[in-house]
Structures are given as C-alpha cells and as structure tokens.
CSV table of C-alpha atoms in Angstrom, one decimal:
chain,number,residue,atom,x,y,z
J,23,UNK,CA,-28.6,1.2,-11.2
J,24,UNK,CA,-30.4,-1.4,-13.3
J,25,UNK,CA,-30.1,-5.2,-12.7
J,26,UNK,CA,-28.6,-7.1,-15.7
J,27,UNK,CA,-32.0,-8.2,-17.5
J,28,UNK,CA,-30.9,-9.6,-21.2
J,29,UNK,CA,-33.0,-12.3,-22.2
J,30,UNK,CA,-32.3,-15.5,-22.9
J,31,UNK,CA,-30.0,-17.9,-21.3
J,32,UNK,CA,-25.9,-17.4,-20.9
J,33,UNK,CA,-23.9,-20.9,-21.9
J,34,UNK,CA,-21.6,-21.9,-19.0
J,35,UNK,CA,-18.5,-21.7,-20.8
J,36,UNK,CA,-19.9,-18.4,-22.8
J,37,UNK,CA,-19.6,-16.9,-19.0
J,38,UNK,CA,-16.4,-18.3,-17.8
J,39,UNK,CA,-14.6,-17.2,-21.2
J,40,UNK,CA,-15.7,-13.8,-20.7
J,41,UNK,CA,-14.1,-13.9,-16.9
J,42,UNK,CA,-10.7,-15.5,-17.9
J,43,UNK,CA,-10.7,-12.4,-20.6
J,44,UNK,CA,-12.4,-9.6,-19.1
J,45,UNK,CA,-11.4,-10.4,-15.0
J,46,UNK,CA,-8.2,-12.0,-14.8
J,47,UNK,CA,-6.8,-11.1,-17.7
J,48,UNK,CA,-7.3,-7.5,-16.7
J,49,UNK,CA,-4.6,-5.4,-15.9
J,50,UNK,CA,-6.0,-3.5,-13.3
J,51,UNK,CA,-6.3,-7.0,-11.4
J,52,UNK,CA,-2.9,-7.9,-11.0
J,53,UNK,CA,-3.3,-10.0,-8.0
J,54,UNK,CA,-5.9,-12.3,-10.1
J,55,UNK,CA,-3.2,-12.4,-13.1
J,56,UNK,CA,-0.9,-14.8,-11.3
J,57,UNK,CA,-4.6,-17.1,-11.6
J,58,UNK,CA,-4.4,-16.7,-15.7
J,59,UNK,CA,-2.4,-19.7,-16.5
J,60,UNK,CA,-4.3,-22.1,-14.7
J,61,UNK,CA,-7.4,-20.8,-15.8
J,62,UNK,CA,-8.1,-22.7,-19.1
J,63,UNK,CA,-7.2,-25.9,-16.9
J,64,UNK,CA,-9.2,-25.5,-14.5
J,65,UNK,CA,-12.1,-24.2,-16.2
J,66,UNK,CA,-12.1,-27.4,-18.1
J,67,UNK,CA,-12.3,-29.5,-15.3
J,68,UNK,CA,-14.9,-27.8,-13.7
J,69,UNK,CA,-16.7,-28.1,-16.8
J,70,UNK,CA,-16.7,-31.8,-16.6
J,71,UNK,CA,-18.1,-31.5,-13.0
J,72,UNK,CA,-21.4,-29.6,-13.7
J,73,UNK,CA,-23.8,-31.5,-15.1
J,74,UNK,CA,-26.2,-28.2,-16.5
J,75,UNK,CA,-24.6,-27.0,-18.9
J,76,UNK,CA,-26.9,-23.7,-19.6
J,77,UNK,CA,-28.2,-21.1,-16.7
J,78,UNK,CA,-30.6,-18.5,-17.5
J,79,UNK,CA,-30.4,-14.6,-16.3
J,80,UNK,CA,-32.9,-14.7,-13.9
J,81,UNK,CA,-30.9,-17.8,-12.1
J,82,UNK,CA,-28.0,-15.6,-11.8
J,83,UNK,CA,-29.9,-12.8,-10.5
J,84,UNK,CA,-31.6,-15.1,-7.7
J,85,UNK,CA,-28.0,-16.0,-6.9
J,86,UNK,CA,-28.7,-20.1,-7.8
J,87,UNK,CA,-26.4,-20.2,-10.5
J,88,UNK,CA,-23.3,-19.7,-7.3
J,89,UNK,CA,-25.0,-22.4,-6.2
J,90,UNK,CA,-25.0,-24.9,-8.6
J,91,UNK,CA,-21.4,-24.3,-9.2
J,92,UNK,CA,-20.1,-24.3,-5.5
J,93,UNK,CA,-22.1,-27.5,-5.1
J,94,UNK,CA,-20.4,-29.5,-7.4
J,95,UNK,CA,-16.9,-28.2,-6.5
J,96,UNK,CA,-17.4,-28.9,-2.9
J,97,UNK,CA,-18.4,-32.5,-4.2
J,98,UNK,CA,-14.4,-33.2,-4.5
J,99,UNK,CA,-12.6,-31.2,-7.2
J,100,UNK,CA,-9.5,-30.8,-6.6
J,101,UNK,CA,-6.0,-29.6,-8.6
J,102,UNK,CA,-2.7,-30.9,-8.4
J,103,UNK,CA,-1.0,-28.0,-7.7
J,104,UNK,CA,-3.9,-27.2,-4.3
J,105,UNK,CA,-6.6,-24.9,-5.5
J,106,UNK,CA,-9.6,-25.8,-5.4
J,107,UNK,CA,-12.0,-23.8,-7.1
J,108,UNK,CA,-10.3,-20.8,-6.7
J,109,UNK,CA,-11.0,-19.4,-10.2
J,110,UNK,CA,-15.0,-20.5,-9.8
J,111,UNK,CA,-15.1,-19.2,-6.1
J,112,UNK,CA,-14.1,-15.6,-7.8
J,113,UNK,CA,-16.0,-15.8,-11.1
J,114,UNK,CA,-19.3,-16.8,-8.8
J,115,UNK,CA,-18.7,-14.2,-6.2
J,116,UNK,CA,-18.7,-11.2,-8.8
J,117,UNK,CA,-21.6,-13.0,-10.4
J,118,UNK,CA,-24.0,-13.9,-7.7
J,119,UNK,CA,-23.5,-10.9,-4.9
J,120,UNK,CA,-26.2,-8.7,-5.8
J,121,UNK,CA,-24.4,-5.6,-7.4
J,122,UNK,CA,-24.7,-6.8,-11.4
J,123,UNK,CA,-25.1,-3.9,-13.9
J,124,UNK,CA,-26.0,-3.1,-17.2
J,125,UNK,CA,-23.0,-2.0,-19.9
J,126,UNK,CA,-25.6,1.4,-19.6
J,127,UNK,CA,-23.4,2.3,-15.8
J,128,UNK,CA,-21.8,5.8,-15.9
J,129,UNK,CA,-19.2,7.1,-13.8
J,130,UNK,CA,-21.6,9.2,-11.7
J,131,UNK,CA,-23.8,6.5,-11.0
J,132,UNK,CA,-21.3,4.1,-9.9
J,133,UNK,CA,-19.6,7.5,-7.7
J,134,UNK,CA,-22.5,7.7,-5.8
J,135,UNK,CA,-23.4,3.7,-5.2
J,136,UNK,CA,-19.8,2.7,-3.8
J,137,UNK,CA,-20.2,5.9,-2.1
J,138,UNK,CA,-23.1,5.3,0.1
J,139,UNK,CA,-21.6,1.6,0.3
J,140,UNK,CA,-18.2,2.4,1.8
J,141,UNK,CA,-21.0,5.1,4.2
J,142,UNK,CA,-23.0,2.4,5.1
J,143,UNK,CA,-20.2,0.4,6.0
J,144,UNK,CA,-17.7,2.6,7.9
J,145,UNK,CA,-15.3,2.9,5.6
J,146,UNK,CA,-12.8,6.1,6.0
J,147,UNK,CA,-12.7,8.5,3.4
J,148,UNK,CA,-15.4,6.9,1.2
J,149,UNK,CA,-16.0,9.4,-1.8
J,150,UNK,CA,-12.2,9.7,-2.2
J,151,UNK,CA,-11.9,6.0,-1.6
J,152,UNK,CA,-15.0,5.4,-4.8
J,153,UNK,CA,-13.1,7.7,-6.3
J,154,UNK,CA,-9.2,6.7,-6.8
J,155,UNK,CA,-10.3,3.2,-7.5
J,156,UNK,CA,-13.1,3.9,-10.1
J,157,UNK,CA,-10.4,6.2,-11.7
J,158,UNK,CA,-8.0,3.5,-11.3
J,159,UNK,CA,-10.3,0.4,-13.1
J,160,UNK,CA,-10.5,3.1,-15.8
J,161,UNK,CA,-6.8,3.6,-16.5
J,162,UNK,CA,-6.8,7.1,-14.9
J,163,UNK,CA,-5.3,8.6,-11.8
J,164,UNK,CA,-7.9,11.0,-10.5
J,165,UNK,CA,-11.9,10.7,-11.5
J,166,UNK,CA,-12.4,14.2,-12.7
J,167,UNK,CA,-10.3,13.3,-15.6
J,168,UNK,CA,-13.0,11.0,-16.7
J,169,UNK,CA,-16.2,13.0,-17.9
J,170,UNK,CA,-19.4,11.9,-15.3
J,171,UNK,CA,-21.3,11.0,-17.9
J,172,UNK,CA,-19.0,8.1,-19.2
J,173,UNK,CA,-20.1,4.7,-20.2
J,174,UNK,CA,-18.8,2.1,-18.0
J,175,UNK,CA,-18.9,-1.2,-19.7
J,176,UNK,CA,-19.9,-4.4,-17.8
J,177,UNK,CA,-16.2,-6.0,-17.5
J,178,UNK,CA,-15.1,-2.8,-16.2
J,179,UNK,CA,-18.0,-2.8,-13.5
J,180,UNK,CA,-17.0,-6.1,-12.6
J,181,UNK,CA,-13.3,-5.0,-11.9
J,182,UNK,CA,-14.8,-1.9,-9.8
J,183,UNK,CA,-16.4,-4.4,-8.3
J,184,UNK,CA,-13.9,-6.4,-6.9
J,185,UNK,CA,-11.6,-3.4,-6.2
J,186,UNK,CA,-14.5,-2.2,-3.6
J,187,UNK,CA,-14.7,-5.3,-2.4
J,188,UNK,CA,-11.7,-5.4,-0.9
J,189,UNK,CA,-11.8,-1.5,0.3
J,190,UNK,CA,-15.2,-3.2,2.3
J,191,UNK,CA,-12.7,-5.6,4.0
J,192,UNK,CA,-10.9,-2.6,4.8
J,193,UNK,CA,-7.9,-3.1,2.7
J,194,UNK,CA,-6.0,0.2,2.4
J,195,UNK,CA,-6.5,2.1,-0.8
J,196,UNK,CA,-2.7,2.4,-1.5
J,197,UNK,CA,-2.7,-1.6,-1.4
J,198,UNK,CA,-5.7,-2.2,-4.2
J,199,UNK,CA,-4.3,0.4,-6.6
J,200,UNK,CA,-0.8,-0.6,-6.0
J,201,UNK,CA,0.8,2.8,-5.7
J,202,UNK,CA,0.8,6.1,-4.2
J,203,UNK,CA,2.0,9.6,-4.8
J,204,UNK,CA,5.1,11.0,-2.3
J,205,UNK,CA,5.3,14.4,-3.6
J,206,UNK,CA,5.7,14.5,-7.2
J,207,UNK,CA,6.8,10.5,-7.3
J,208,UNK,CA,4.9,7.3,-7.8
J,209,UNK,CA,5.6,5.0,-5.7
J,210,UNK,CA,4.8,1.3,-5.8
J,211,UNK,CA,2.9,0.1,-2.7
J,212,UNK,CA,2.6,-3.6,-1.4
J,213,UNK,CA,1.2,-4.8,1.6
J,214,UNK,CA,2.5,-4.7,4.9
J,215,UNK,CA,4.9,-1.9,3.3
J,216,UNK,CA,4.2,1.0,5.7
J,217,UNK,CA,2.5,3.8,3.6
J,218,UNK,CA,3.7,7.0,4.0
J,219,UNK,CA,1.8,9.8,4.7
J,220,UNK,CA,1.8,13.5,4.7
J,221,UNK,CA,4.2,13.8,7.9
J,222,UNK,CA,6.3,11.8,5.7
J,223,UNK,CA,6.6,14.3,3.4
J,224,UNK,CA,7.1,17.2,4.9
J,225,UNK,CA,10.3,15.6,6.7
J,226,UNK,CA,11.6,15.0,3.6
J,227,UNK,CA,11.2,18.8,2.5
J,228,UNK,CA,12.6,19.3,5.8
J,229,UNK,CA,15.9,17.0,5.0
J,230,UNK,CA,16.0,18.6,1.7
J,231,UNK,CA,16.1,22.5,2.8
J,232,UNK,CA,18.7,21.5,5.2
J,233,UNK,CA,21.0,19.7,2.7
J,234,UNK,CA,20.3,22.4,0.6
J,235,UNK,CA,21.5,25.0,3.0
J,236,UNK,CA,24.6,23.0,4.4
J,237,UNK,CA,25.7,22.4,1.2
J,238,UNK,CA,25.6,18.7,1.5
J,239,UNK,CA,24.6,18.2,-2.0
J,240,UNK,CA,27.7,15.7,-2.2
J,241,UNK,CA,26.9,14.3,0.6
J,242,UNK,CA,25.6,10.8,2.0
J,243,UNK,CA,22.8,10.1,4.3
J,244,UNK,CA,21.1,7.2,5.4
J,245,UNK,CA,17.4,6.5,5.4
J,246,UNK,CA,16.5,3.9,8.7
J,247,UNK,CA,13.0,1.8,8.0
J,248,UNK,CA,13.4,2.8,4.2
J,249,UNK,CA,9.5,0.5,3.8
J,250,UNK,CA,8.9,1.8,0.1
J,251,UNK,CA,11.7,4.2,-0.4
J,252,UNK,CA,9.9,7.4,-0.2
J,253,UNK,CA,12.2,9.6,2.2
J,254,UNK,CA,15.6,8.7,0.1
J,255,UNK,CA,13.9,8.8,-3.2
J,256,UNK,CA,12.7,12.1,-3.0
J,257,UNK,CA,16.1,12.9,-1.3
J,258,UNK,CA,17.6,11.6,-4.8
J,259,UNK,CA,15.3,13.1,-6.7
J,260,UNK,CA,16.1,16.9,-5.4
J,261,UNK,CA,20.0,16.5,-5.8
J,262,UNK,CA,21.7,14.8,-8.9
J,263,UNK,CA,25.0,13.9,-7.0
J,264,UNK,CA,24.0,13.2,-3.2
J,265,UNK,CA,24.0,9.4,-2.7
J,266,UNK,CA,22.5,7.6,0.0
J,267,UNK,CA,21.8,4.0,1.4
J,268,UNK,CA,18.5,2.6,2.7
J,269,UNK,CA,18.1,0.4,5.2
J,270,UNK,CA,15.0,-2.0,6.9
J,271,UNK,CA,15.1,-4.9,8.4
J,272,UNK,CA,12.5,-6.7,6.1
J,273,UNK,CA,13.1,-8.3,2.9
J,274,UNK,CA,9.8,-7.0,1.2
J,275,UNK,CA,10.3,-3.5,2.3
J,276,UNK,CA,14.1,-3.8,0.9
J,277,UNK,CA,12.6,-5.3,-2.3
J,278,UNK,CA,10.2,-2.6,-3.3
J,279,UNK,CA,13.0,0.1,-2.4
J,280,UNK,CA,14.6,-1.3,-5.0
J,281,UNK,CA,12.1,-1.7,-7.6
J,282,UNK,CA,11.0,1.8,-6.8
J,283,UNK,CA,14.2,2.7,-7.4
J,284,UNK,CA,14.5,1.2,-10.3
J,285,UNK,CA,11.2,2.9,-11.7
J,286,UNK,CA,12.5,5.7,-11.0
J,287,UNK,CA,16.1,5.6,-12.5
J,288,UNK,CA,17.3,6.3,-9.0
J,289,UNK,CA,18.9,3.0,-8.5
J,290,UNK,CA,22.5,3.9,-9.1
J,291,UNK,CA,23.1,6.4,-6.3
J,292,UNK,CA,21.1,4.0,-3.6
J,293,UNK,CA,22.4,1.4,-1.9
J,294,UNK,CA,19.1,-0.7,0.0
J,295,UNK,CA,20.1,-3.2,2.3
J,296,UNK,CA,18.3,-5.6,5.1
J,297,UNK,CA,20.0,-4.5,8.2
J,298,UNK,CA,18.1,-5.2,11.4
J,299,UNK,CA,19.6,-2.1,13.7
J,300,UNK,CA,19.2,-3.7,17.2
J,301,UNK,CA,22.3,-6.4,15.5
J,302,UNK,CA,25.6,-6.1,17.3
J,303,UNK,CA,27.2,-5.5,13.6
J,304,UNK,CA,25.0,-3.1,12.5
J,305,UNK,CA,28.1,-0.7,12.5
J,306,UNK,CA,30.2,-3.0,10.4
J,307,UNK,CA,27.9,-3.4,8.0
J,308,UNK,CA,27.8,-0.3,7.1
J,309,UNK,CA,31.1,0.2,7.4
J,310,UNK,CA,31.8,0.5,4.1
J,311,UNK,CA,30.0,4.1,3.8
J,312,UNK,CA,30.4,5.6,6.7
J,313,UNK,CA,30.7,8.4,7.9
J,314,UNK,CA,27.8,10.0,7.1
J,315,UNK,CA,25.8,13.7,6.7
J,316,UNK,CA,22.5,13.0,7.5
J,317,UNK,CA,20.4,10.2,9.3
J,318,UNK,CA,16.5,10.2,8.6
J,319,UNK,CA,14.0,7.9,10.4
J,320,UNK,CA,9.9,7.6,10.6
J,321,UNK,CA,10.8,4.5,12.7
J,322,UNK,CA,8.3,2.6,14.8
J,323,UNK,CA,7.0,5.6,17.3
J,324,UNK,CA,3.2,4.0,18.1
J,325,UNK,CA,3.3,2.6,22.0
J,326,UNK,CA,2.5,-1.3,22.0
J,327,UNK,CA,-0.9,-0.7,24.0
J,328,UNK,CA,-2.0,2.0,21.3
J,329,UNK,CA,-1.5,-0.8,18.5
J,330,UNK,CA,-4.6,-2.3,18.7
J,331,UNK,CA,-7.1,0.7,18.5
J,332,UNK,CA,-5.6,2.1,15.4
J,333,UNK,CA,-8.1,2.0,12.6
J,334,UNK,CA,-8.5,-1.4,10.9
J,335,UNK,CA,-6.9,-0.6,7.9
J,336,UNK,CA,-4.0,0.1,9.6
J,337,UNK,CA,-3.8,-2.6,12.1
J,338,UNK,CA,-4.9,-5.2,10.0
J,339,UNK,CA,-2.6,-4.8,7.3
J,340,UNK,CA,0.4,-2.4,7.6
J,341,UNK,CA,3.6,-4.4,9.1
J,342,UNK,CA,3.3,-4.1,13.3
J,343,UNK,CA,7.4,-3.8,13.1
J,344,UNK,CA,6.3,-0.6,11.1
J,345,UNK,CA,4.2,0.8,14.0
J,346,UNK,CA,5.1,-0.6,17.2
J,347,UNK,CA,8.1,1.2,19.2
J,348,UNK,CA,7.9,-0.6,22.1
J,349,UNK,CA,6.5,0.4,25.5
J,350,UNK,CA,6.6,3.5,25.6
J,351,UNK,CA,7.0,4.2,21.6
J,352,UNK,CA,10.7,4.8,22.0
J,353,UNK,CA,12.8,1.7,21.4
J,354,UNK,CA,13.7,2.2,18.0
J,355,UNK,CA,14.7,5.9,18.3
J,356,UNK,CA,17.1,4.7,21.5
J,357,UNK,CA,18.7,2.8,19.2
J,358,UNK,CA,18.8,5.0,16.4
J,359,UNK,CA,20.5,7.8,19.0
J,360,UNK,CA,23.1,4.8,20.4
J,361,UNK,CA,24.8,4.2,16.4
J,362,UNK,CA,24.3,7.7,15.5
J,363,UNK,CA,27.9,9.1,16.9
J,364,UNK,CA,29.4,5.9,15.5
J,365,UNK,CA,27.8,6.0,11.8
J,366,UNK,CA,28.1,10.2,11.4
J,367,UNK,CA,30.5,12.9,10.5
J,368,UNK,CA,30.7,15.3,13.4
J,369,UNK,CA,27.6,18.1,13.0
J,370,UNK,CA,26.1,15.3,11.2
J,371,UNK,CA,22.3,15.5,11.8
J,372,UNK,CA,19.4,13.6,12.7
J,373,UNK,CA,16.2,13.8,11.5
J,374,UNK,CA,13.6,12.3,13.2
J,375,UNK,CA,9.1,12.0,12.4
J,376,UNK,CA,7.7,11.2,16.2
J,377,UNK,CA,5.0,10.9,18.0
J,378,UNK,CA,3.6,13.6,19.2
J,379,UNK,CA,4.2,13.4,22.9
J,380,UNK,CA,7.6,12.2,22.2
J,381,UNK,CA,10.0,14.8,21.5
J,382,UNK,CA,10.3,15.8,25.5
J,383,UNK,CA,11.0,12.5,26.1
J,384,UNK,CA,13.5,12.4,23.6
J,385,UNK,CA,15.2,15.7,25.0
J,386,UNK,CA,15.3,14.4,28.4
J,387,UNK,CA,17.2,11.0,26.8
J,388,UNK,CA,20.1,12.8,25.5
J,389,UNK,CA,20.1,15.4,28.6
J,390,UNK,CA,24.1,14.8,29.8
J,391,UNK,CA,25.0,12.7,26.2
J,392,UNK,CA,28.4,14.5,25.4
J,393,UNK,CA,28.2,13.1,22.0
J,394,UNK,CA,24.5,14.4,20.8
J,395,UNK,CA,23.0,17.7,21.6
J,396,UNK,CA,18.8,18.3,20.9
J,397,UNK,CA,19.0,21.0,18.8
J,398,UNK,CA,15.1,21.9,17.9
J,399,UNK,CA,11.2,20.3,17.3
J,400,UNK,CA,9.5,21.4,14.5
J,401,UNK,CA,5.3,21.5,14.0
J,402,UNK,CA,3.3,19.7,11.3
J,403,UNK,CA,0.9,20.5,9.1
J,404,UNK,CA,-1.8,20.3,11.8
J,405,UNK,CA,0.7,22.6,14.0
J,406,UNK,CA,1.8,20.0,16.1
J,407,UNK,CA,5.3,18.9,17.4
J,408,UNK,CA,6.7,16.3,15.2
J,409,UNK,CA,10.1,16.4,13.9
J,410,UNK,CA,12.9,16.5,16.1
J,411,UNK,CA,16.2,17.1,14.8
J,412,UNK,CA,19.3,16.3,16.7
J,413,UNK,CA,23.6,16.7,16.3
J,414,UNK,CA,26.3,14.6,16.9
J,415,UNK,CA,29.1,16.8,18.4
C-alpha cells in the first residue's frame, strides 16, 4: 500500500470540501451525517483562523498539516451551539494518522492490511471483522460479492478507514454497520442494544416448532427484554396471524423494536412497550392482553462478578441491564417464573436461553411450585444445556 504522493500542493478549502462531500456526506457514515449541517459554518470559521492558506503533500504525510490546524483551534474557536472543532478534529485525524492511500487500493490489499491490524491489535474475529465492514463502505453485505481485484477509490478508503477505527477501539461490528442478520431478517442494531447471537436464534426455532406443533398459530406470546426485536420478529415472520407484545424496560431497546418492526411490515401484530418487570403493576399493564400462550426470555443470565471479564466489546458497550442477572445470574428469571402463572393460559409455556450452569438451579427453584412444573433442557449448537422450557399448570 502506497503512500499518497501527488505533487504539488492541496488548497485548504480544496481538502475540507472534499471531506464535507466525500466523509460526512457519506452514507455509510451515518453517525458523521448529523455533523453535515454545521459543516459549511464551521468550516468557514475555521478558515478565518488559519493563517496558511496552502499545505503541501509531503506536510500531510509528515502529519504537520494536523498540526497547524489543531493549533489554531485550540487558540479559542469556539461555536455557539458547543463544538469545537469537531468537524476539523475528524477531517485531521483521517488525514494525518499514517494509513493514506492511493485511489490505486484494491479490495485485497486493503483485506489483508486491516487484517493484520485488527491481529496486531487483539481484535476478535479480524478477517471477518475487515471483511463485513470493507463490504459494508462498498455498499455490499458480504466481501466475496465484490471481485478482489476492485478499485477502491480514496473517499471510500477514507470511510474504511474510519469504520476500522472504531473496530480498533473495540466497538462491536453489529454497532459500526448498523445491522445484523437474525435468520433470514435484518435487523437494525444501535448501541447498548444487546446483539443477539446464535443461541438467540435457535430459541426462536425452538418457539417456532413448538407453536407450530401446538397449534398456537392464533395465539399470543410475549417476548421479555425484546432489546432489537429479534425473538418476536422472527416469531411474526413464521406465522401471518399470531400476534405478540414486546416488552424491555429501556426506551432505546423499545424504540428500535419498533422501527425494526416497522422495516419489516411487522408492526401491526406487535405491541412493544417499556415495562420494567420487577414493578408491582407489571401485571396490570399488561392486562389488557393477557392471558397468554407463550413467554420467551434471553433475560440478563451473566453473574455480576463475571461482568467485568467479558471481552471488551461486550463490556464496554452492550447495556450491563442486558447482561447482569444478579448474584448468582438468576434474578431476572425469579421474576420471570413469579408473573408467569398470573400472565399465562394454563399449559402455557416458557421459554427460557440460560446460562449454562443455570438450568439445575432453575429446576431446584420451582421444585414444590404447584403452579409451574420443569418440563425439559435442551443443548445448543456447541451441545451444551441452554434452553429450559417450563409449564404453568
């Protein structure tokens, strides 16, 4: 990978034009675009700051050209509305860290660099991580639908480039591209959102064959810690006239149920709303749909001292509420098993993703419960207890 070496010199506001149209304005950078109105302002203003108007190639590659510009916004400039700099802090950052390329860039070359970077760095899964967001910069969804050989043009690098940055800070994948596949749905994903995984799924299937074969295809179930939606959207997706209502005790999870929803054309036969569970009127908040067939969870199942050696993309920016069950990873599910005979039909189900020391304990909590009966754990993926699925009598 080549070094940018055009000759001659770059005018200043040559270079910030081409970031307002080729970096914010980008539509694989949606977190800059909220940036693009004030751009033009405060481009203009930092114009008037800088007293060189003209920096030449090799300034930017010995990193001055940052230099200059940082100096003379940390001289004072400052913006009504609070930002200061913000647009120049970017623009410089992408400009003057090191990785600069020639328009000449192909996909293979730019595979193996962010490759060896996310390597170098620790980074989990880092070909498929180089690979899902150079596929995503270039408008695609995987990278073997774009030819190795492909041209990458500079803008484009510059977005990659950005997009990696962030997967260096750790940021989960899921978060940068801003979705995820749940079977054969895309999902929106927005941080702390919990991101569902392969468990995930195959509880769903598991919901799904058991609707199937109860004939609850009329039914209703409800979905506890809805986060994106995934469980009851697929759950929607398989059967046309079940209905069901989603429930989380966080706005933001509640929010992008609904737009997932709405994405999907799912919207009508989900109800989402913000319930907190451990509330004395859970129950008569739901009153309205009760009772029902089915109860699904992947509720908060990690033990509080376990939180904080979970891998850094995880416990740095997936929502604790999402992870942490309490002592002993339980709390959630004892609440969960204390509203279940009150919110379902008798030989209503539920189904339950755990951890995987936890069904036992579950089966020892409703030993003696007249009103629930532990009816079977079933394995993962991996072969390893999982799922545990319980009946109200």
């Amino acid at each position: 990978m080549k070094p940018l070496q055009r000759q001659g010199c770059y005018k200043l506001h040559q270079i910030t034009n081409f970031i307002v149209g080729n970096i914010i304005g980008h539509s694989s950078c949606s977190y800059l675009l909220k940036e693009a109105r004030k751009s033009t302002r405060i481009i203009n203003h930092c114009l008037s700051k800088v007293s060189i108007r003209t920096v030449t190639t090799v300034s930017i590659c010995q990193r001055k050209y940052g230099t200059v510009l940082l100096d003379s916004l940390k001289q004072g400039t400052q913006y009504s509305d609070g930002h200061k700099g913000w647009l120049f802090k970017q623009s410089i950052k992408l400009f003057s860290n090191g990785i600069l390329f020639e328009n000449q860039s192909d996909v293979e070359e730019l595979l193996k660099l962010w490759t060896q970077k996310f390597e170098e760095e620790g980074v989990s899964e880092p070909q498929t991580s180089a690979e899902l967001i150079i596929a995503h910069a270039l408008g695609k969804k995987m990278l073997h639908e774009v030819p190795p050989e492909y041209t990458v043009d500079l803008s484009t690098n510059l977005v990659i480039q950005e997009l990696c940055q962030r997967r260096l800070q750790r940021v989960p994948v899921q978060y940068i591209i801003g979705e995820w596949d749940f079977h054969d749905l895309v999902l929106k994903m927005k941080e702390p959102v919990f991101i569902p995984r392969p468990e995930t799924e195959e509880l769903a299937d598991f919901v799904c064959n058991f609707i199937k074969s109860s004939n609850l295809q009329n039914g209703k179930f409800l979905d506890i810690g809805c986060g994106s939606g995934a469980i009851s959207l697929h759950i929607l997706n398989s059967f046309k006239t079940i209905t069901g209502v989603a429930i989380d005790k966080h706005n933001h999870a509640c929010d992008l149920t609904k737009e997932n929803a709405r994405n999907l054309g799912l919207n009508e036969r989900l109800n989402v709303h913000q319930i907190d569970i451990f509330q004395k009127d859970t129950v008569e908040k739901l009153q309205e749909y009760l009772p029902f067939d089915v109860v699904i969870s992947n509720p908060p199942y990690i033990p509080t001292s376990d939180i904080d050696s979970l891998e850094p993309e995880v416990e740095r920016y997936e929502s604790r509420d999402a992870l942490n069950g309490g002592k002993d990873g339980l709390d959630v599910v004892r609440q969960i098993l204390y509203l279940a005979p009150q919110i379902l039909s008798v030989g209503g189900q539920i189904w339950l993703e755990v951890y995987l020391d936890e069904p036992e304990m579950i089966k020892d909590l409703v030993k003696g419960n007249k009103s629930i009966i532990y009816l079977t754990t079933l394995k993962d993926f991996t072969k390893r207890d999982r799922f545990c699925v319980l009946e109200v009598q």
